[in-house]
mmCIF file of C-alpha atoms in Angstrom:
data_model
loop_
_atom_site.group_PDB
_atom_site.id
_atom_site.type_symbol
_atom_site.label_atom_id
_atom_site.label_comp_id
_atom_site.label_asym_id
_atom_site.label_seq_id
_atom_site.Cartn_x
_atom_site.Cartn_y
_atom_site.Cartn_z
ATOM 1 C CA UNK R 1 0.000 0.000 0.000
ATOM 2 C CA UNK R 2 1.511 3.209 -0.965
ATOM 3 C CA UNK R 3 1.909 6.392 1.269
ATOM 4 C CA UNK R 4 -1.277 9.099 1.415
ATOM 5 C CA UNK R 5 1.228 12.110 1.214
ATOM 6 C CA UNK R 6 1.553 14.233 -1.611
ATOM 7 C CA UNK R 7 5.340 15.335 -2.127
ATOM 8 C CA UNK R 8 7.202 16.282 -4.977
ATOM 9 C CA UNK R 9 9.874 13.941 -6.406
ATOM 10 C CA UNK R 10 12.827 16.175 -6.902
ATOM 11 C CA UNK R 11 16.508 15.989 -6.419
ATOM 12 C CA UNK R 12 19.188 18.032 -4.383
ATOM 13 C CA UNK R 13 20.532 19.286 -7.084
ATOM 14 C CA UNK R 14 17.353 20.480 -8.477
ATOM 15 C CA UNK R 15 16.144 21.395 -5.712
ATOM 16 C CA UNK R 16 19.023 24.011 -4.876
ATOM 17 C CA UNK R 17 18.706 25.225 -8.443
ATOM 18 C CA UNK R 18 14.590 26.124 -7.904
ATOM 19 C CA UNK R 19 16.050 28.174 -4.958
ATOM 20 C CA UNK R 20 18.125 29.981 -7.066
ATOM 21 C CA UNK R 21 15.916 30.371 -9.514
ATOM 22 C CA UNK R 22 12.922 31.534 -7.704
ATOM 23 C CA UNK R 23 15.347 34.390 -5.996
ATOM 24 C CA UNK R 24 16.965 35.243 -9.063
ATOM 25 C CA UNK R 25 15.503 35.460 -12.789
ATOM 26 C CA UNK R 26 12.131 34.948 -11.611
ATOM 27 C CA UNK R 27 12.906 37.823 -8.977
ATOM 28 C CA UNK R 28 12.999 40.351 -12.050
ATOM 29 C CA UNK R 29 10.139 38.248 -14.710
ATOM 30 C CA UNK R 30 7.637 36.555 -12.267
ATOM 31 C CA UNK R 31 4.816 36.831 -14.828
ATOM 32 C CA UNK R 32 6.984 35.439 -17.419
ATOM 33 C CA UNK R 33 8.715 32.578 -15.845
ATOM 34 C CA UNK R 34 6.217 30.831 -14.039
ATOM 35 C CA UNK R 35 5.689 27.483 -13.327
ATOM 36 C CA UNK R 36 2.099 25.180 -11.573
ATOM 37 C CA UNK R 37 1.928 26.666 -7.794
ATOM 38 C CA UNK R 38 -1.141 24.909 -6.212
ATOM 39 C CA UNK R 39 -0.591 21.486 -6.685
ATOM 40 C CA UNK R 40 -2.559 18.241 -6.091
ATOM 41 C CA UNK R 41 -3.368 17.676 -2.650
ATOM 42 C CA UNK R 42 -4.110 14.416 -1.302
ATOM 43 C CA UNK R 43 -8.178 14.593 -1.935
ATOM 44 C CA UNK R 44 -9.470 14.847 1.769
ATOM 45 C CA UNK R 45 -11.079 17.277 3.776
ATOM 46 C CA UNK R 46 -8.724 17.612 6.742
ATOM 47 C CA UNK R 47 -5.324 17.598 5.672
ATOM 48 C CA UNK R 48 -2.283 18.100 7.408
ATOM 49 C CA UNK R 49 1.301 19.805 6.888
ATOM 50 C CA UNK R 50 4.546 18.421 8.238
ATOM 51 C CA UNK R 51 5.899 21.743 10.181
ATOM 52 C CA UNK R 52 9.444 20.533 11.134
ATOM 53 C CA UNK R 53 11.887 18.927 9.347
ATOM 54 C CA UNK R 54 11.568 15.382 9.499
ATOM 55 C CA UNK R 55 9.122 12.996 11.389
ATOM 56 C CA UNK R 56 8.136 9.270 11.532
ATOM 57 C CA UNK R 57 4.913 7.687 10.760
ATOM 58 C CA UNK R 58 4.637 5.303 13.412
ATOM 59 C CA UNK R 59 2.647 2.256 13.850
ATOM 60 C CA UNK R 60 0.846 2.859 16.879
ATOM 61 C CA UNK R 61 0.547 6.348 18.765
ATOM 62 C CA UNK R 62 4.152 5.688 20.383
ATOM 63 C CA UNK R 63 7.515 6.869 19.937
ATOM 64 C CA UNK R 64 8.652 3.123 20.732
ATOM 65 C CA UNK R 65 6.429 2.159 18.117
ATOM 66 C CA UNK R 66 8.245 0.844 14.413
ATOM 67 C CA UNK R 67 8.573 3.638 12.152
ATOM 68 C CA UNK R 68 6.394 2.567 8.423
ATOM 69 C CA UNK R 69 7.796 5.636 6.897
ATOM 70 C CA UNK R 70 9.421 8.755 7.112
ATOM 71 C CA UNK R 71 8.220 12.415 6.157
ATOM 72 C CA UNK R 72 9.883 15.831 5.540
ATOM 73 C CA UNK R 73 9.144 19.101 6.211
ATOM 74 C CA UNK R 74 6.247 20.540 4.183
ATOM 75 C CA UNK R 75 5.076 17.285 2.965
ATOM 76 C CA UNK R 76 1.113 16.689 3.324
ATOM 77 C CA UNK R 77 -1.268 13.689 4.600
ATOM 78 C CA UNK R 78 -4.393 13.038 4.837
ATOM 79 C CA UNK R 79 -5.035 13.479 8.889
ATOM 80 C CA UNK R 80 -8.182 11.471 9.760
ATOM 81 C CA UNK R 81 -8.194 12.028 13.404
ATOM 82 C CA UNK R 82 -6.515 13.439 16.304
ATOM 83 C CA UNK R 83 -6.333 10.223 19.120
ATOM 84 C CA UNK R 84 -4.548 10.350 22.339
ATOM 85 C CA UNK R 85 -0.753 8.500 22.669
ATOM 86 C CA UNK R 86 1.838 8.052 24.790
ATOM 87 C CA UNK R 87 4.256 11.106 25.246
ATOM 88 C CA UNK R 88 7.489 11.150 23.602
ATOM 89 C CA UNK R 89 10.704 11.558 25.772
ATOM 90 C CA UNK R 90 10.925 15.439 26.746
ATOM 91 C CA UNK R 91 7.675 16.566 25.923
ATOM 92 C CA UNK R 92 4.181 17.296 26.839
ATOM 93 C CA UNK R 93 1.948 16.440 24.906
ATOM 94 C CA UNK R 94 -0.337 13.068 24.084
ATOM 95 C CA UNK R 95 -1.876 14.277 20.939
ATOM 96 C CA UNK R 96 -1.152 12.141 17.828
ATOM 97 C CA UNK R 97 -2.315 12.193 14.233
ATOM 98 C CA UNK R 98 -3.716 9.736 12.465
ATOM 99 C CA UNK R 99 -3.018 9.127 8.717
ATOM 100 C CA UNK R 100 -4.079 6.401 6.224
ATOM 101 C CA UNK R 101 -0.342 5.231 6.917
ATOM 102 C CA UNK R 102 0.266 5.482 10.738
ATOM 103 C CA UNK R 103 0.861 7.778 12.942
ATOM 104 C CA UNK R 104 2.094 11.356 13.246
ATOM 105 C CA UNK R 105 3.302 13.173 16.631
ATOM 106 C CA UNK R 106 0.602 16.087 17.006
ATOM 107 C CA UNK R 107 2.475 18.528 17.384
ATOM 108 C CA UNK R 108 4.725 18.333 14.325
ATOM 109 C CA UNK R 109 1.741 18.442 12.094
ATOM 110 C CA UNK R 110 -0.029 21.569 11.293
ATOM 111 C CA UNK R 111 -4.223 20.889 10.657
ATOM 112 C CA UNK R 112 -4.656 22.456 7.274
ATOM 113 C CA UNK R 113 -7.414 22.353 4.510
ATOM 114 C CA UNK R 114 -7.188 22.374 0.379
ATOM 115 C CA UNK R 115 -9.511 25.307 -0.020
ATOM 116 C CA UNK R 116 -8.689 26.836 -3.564
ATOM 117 C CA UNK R 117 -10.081 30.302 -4.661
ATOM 118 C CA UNK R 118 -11.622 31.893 -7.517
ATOM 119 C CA UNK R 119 -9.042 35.035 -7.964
ATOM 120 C CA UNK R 120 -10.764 38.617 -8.200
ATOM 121 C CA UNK R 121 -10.704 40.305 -11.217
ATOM 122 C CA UNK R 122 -9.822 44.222 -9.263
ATOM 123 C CA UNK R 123 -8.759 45.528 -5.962
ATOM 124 C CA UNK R 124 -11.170 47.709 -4.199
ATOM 125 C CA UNK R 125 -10.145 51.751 -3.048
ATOM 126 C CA UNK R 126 -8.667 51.772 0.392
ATOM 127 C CA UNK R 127 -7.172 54.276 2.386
ATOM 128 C CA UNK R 128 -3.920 53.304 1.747
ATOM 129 C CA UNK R 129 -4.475 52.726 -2.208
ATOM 130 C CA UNK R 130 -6.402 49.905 -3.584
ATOM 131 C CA UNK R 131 -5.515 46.076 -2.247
ATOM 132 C CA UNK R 132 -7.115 43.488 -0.018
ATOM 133 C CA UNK R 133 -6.074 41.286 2.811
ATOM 134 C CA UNK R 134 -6.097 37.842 2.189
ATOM 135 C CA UNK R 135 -6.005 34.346 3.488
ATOM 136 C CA UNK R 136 -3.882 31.452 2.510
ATOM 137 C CA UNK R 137 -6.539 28.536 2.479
ATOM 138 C CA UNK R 138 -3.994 25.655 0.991
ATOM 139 C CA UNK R 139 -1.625 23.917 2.513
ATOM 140 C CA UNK R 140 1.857 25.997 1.050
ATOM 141 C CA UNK R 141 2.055 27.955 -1.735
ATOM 142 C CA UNK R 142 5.438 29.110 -3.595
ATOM 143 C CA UNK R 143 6.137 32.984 -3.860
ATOM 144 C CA UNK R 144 8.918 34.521 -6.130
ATOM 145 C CA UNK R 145 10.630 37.665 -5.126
ATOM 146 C CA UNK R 146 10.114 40.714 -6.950
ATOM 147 C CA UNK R 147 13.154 42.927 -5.306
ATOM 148 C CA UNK R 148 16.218 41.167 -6.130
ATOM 149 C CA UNK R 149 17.884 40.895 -3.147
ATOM 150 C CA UNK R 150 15.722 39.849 -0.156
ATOM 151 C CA UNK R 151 15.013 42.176 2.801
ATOM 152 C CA UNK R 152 13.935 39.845 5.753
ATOM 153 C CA UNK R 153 16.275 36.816 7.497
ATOM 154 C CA UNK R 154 13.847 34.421 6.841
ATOM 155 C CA UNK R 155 14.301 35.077 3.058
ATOM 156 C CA UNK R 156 18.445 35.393 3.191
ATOM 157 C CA UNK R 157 18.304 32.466 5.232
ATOM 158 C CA UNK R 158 15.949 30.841 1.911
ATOM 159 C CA UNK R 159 18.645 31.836 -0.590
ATOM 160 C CA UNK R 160 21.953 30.824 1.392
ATOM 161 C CA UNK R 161 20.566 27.200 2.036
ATOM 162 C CA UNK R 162 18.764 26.560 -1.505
ATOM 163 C CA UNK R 163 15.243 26.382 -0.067
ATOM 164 C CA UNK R 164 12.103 27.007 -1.486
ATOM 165 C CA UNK R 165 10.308 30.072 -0.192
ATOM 166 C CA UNK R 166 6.747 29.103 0.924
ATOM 167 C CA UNK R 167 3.840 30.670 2.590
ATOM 168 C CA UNK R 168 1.552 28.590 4.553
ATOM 169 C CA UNK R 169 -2.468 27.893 5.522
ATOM 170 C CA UNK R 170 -3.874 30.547 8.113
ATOM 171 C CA UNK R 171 -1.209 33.112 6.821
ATOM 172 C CA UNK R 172 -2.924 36.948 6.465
ATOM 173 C CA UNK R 173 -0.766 39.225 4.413
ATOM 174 C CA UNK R 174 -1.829 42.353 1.973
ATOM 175 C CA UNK R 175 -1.868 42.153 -1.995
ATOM 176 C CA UNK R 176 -1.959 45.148 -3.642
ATOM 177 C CA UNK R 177 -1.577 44.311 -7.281
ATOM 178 C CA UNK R 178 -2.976 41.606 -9.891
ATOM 179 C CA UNK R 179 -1.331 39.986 -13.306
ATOM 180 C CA UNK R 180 -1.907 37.346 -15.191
ATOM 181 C CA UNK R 181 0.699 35.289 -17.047
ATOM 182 C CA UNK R 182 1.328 33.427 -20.376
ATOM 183 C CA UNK R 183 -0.501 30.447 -19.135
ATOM 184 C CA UNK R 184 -3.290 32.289 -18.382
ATOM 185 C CA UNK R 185 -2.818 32.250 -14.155
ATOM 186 C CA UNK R 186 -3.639 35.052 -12.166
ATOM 187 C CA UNK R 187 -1.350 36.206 -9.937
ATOM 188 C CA UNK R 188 -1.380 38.449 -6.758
ATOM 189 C CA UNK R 189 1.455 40.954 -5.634
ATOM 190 C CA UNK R 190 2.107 40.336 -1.622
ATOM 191 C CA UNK R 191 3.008 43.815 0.145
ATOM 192 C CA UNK R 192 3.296 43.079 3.718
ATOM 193 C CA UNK R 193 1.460 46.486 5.224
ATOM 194 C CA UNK R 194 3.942 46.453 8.235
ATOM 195 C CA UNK R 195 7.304 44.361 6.778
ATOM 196 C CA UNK R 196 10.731 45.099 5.920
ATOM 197 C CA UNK R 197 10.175 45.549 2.343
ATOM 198 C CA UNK R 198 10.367 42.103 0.589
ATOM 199 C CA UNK R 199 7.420 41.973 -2.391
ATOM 200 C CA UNK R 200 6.329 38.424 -3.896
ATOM 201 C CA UNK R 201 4.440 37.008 -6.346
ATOM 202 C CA UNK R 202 2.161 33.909 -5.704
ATOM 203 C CA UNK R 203 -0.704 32.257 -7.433
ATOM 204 C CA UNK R 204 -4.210 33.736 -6.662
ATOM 205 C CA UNK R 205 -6.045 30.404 -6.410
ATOM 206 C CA UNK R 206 -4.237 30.458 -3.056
ATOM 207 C CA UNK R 207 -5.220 33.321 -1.176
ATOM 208 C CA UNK R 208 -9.122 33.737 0.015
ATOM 209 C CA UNK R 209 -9.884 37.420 0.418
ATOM 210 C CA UNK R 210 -11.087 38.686 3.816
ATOM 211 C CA UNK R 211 -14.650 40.682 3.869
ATOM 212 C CA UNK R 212 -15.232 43.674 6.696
ATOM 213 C CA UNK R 213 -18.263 41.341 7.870
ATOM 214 C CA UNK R 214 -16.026 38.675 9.472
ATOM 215 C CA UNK R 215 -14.166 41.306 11.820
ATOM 216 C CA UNK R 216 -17.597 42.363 13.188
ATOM 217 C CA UNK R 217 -16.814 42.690 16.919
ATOM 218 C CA UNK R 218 -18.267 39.896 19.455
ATOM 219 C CA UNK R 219 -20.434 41.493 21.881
ATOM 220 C CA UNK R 220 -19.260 45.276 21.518
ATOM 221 C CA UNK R 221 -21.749 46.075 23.801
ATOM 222 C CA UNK R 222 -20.344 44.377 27.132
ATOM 223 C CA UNK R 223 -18.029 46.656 29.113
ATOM 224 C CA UNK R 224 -17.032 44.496 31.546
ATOM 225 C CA UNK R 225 -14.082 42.388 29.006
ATOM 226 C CA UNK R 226 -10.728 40.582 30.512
ATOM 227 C CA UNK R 227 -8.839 37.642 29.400
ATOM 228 C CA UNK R 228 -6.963 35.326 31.608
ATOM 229 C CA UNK R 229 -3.694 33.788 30.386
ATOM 230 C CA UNK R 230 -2.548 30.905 32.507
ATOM 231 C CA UNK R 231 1.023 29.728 31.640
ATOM 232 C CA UNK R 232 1.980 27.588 34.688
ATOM 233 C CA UNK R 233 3.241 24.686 31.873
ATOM 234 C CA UNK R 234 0.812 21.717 32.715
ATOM 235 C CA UNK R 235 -2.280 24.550 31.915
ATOM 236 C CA UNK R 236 -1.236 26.604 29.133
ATOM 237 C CA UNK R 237 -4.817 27.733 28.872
ATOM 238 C CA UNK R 238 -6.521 31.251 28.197
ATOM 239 C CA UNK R 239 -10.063 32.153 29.256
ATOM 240 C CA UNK R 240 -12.269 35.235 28.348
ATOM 241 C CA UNK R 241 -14.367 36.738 30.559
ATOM 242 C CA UNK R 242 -17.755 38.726 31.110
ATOM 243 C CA UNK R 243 -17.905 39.998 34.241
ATOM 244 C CA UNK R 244 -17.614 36.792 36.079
ATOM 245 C CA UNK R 245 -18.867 34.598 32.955
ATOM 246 C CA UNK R 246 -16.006 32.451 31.154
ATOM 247 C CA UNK R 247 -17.272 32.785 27.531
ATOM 248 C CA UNK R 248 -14.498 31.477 26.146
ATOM 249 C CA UNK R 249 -11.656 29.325 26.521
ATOM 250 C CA UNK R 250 -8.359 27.611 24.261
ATOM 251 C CA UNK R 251 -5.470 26.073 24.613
ATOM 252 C CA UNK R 252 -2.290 28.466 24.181
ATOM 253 C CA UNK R 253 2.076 27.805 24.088
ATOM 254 C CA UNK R 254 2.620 30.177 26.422
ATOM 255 C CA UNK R 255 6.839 31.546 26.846
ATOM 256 C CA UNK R 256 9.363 28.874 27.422
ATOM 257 C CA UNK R 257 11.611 29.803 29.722
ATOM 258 C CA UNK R 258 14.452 27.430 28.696
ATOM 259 C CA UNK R 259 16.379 27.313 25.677
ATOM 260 C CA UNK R 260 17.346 23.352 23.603
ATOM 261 C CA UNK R 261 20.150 22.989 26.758
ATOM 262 C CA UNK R 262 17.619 23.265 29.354
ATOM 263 C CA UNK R 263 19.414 26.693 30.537
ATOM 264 C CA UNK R 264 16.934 29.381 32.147
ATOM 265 C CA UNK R 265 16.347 32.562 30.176
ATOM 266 C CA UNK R 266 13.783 34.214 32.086
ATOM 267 C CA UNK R 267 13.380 37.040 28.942
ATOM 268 C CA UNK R 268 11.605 34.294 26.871
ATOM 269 C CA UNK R 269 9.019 34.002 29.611
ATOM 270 C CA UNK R 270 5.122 35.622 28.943
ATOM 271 C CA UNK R 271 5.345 38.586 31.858
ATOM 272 C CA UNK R 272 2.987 38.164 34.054
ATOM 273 C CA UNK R 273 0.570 40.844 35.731
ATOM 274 C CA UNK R 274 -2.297 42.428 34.131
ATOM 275 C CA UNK R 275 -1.449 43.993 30.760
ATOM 276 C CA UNK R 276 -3.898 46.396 28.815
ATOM 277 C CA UNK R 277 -4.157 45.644 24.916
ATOM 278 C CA UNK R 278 -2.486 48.592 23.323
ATOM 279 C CA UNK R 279 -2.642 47.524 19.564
ATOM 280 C CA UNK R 280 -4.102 44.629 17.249
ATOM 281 C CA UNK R 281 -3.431 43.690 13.315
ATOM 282 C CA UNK R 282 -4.818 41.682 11.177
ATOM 283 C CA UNK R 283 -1.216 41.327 10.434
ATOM 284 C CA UNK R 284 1.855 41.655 11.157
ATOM 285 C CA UNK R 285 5.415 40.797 10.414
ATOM 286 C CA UNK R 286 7.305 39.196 13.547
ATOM 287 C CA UNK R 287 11.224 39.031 13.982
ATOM 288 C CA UNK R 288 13.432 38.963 17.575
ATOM 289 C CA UNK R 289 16.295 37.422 18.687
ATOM 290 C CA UNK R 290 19.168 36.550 17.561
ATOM 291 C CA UNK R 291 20.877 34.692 14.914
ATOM 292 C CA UNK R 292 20.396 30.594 15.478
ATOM 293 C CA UNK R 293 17.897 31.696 18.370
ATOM 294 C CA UNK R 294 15.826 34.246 17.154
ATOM 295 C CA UNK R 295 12.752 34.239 15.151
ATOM 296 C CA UNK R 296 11.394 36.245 11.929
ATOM 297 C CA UNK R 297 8.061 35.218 10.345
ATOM 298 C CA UNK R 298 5.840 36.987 8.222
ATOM 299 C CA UNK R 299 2.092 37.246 7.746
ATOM 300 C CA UNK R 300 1.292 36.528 11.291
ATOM 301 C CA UNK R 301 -2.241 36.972 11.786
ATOM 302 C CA UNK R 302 -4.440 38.083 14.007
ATOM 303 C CA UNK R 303 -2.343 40.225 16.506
ATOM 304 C CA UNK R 304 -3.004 41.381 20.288
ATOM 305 C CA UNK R 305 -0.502 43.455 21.772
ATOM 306 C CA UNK R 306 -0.059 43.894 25.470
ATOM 307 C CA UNK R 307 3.267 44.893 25.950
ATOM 308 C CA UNK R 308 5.158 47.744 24.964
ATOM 309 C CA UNK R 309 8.224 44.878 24.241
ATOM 310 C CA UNK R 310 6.199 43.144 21.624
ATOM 311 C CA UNK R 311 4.383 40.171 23.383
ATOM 312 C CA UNK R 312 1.384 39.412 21.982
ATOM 313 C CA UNK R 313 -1.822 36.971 21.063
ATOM 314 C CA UNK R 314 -1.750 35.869 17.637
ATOM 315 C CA UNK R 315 -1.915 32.981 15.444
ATOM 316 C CA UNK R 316 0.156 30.417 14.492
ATOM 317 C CA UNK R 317 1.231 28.193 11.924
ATOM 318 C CA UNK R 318 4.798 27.036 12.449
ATOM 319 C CA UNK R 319 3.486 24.614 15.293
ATOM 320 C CA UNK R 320 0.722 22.969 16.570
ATOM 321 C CA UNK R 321 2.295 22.146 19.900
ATOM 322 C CA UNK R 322 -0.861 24.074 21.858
ATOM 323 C CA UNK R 323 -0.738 23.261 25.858
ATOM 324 C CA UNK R 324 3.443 23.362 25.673
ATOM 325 C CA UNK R 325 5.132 26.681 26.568
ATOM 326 C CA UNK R 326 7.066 26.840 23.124
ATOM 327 C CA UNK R 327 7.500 30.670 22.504
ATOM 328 C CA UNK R 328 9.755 33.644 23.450
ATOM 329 C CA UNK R 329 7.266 35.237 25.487
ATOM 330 C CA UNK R 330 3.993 35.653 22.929
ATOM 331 C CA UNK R 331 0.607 33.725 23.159
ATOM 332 C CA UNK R 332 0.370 31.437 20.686
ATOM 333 C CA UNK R 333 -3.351 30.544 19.766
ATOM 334 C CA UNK R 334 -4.708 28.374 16.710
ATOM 335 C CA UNK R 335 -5.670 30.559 13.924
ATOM 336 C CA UNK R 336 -9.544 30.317 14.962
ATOM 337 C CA UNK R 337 -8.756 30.951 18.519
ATOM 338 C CA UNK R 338 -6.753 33.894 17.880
ATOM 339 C CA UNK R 339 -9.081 35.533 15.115
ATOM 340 C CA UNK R 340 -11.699 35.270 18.550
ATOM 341 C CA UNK R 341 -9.758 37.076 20.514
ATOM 342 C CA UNK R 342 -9.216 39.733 18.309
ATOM 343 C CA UNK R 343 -12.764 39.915 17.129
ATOM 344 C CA UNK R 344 -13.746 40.043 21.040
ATOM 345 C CA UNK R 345 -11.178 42.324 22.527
ATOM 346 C CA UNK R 346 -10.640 45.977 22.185
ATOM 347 C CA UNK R 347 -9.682 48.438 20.839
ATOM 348 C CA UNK R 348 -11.825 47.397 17.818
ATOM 349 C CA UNK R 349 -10.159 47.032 14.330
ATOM 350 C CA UNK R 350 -12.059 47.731 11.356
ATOM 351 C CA UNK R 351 -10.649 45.947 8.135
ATOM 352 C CA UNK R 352 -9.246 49.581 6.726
ATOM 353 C CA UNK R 353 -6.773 50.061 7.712
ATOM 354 C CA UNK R 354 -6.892 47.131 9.950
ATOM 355 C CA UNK R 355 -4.162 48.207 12.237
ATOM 356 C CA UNK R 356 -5.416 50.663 15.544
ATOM 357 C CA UNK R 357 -3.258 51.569 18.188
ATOM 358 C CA UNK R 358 -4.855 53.187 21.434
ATOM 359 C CA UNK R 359 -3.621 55.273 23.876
ATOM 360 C CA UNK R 360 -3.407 54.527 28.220
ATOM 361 C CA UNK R 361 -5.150 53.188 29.341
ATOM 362 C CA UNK R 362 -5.905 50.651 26.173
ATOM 363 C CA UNK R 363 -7.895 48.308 25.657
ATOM 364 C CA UNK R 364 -9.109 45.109 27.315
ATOM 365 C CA UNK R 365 -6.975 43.744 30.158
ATOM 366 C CA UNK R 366 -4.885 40.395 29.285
ATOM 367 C CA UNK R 367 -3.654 39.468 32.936
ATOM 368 C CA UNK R 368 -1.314 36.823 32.628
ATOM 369 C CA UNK R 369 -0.845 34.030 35.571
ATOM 370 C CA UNK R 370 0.870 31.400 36.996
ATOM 371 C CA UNK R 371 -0.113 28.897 39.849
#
């Protein structure tokens, strides 16, 4: 029986020369040069993306169990259900996947869905110009660099290691221009609103197209708003409140506060105390650190800010380790859980320009906790 992953058969060599390629004469020609960028998924309705770089499919929901196969990063499967394991040596969680094949540690495997578009034919009038925010609703999709030398570390770290440059389901990010190429594929222009500088290209069919409707505040009307982030690391939980009424609740990676040696760093910890909201994106670009520790993603959606050092609620898509403290001091949420909060919270955000940032004393109150 053959593996239910979809993956394209290339070789190293090749694959070092699409990296060049897609940074270099497609940087200056991306309507020209073009090649198929949404391919065949696997044909299932919950799919999932292999988010680090290498994982086994196991027989049973064990780390002891046989390996059947092995997978690499950005490689999809057809994820039939989520069933409870045993937990791997030095982690947390119990959640495993399982595929048609075997199965897949939870965590490395991000939930995605095949959910091609029909592109739009213009961009309506905002304040800043005509564009549109969109979606990415498949599970990766390439982009090709306009500029010719890339702005962001995530990008220079693309070209120095011969990697394809991808961007990935639940991923918000601005387009502000449409083509269409000899083949007849329409193609958006990506302008990150608030990023370093870096301009793609990327097929249309990926990117779903975000309406004012579906940022409609939850319950505007209710004064009485505060959520409660608890990051003592067998919780990892945060609830929303109504006066004294949970209303909602989700599983979060709070900050870890040790590094792959097992060495404190305190800065990577979410601060506690109560923190008022001061600013919320649809998206944003996120970088910090520092080189071989530090992070830089782009199209990070659905943004809470609550302190003036950058920590925030927001999305994720590089893990779906949820209930492990995992980051460098944000609130990671699932894409749904975060798009709550931000719909729920204030200061509201309408979708032009669909960045506001309030004064003291802010917004709702994020009061962050540990037992």
């Amino acid at each position: 029986m053959g593996m239910n992953f979809w993956y394209q058969p290339i070789s190293r060599r090749d694959f070092l020369k699409l990296g060049v390629l897609t940074l270099g004469s497609l940087a200056l020609r991306p309507w020209i040069e073009w090649q198929q960028l949404v391919a065949n998924w696997p044909d299932a309705e919950r799919l999932g993306r292999i988010c680090v770089g290498k994982v086994d499919i196991r027989a049973r929901p064990s780390a002891d169990s046989p390996s059947v196969g092995v997978l690499y990063e950005d490689a999809v499967v057809v994820w039939l259900r989520e069933v409870v394991g045993e937990v791997p040596a030095g982690r947390q969680s119990r959640r495993w996947v399982e595929t048609p094949d075997g199965y897949i540690y939870a965590p490395s495997v991000q939930p995605v869905r095949n959910l091609p578009n029909t592109p739009v034919s213009e961009l309506p009038q905002t304040s800043l110009g005509k564009g549109m925010w969109v979606e990415v609703t498949v599970p990766h999709v390439q982009i090709f660099l306009e500029n010719r030398e890339p702005v962001s570390p995530w990008l220079k770290y693309v070209v120095e290691h011969g990697l394809v440059p991808r961007l990935y389901y639940s991923q918000i990010l601005w387009v502000d221009g449409i083509t269409t190429n000899s083949q007849g594929q329409v193609l958006y222009r990506i302008n990150e609103r608030y990023g370093p500088g870096d301009i793609f290209w990327a097929a249309a069919e990926a990117f779903r197209p975000l309406t004012a409707e579906e940022l409609t505040p939850i319950s505007p009307e209710v004064e009485d708003k505060r959520i409660v982030v608890d990051v003592t690391p067998t919780r990892q939980m945060l609830y929303c409140y109504e006066g004294k009424t949970e209303v909602y609740a989700c599983q979060i990676s709070s900050g870890a506060k040790w590094d792959a040696s097992g060495n404190l760093v305190e800065k990577w910890g979410t601060p506690l105390g109560p923190h008022p909201i001061w600013r919320k994106a649809i998206s944003i670009h996120m970088s910090g650190g520092q080189t071989g520790t530090g992070y830089d993603l782009p199209g990070v959606a659905w943004t809470s800010l609550f302190t003036g050092e950058g920590v925030a609620i927001h999305s994720t898509f590089w893990h779906n380790d949820f209930g492990t403290p995992r980051s460098h001091g944000c609130v990671n949420c699932a894409p749904e859980d975060a798009k709550f909060v931000f719909r729920w919270t204030k200061p509201i955000v309408p979708y032009d320009p669909g960045d506001v940032t309030v004064s003291m004393p802010g917004g709702t109150i994020v009061e962050v906790i540990e037992a």
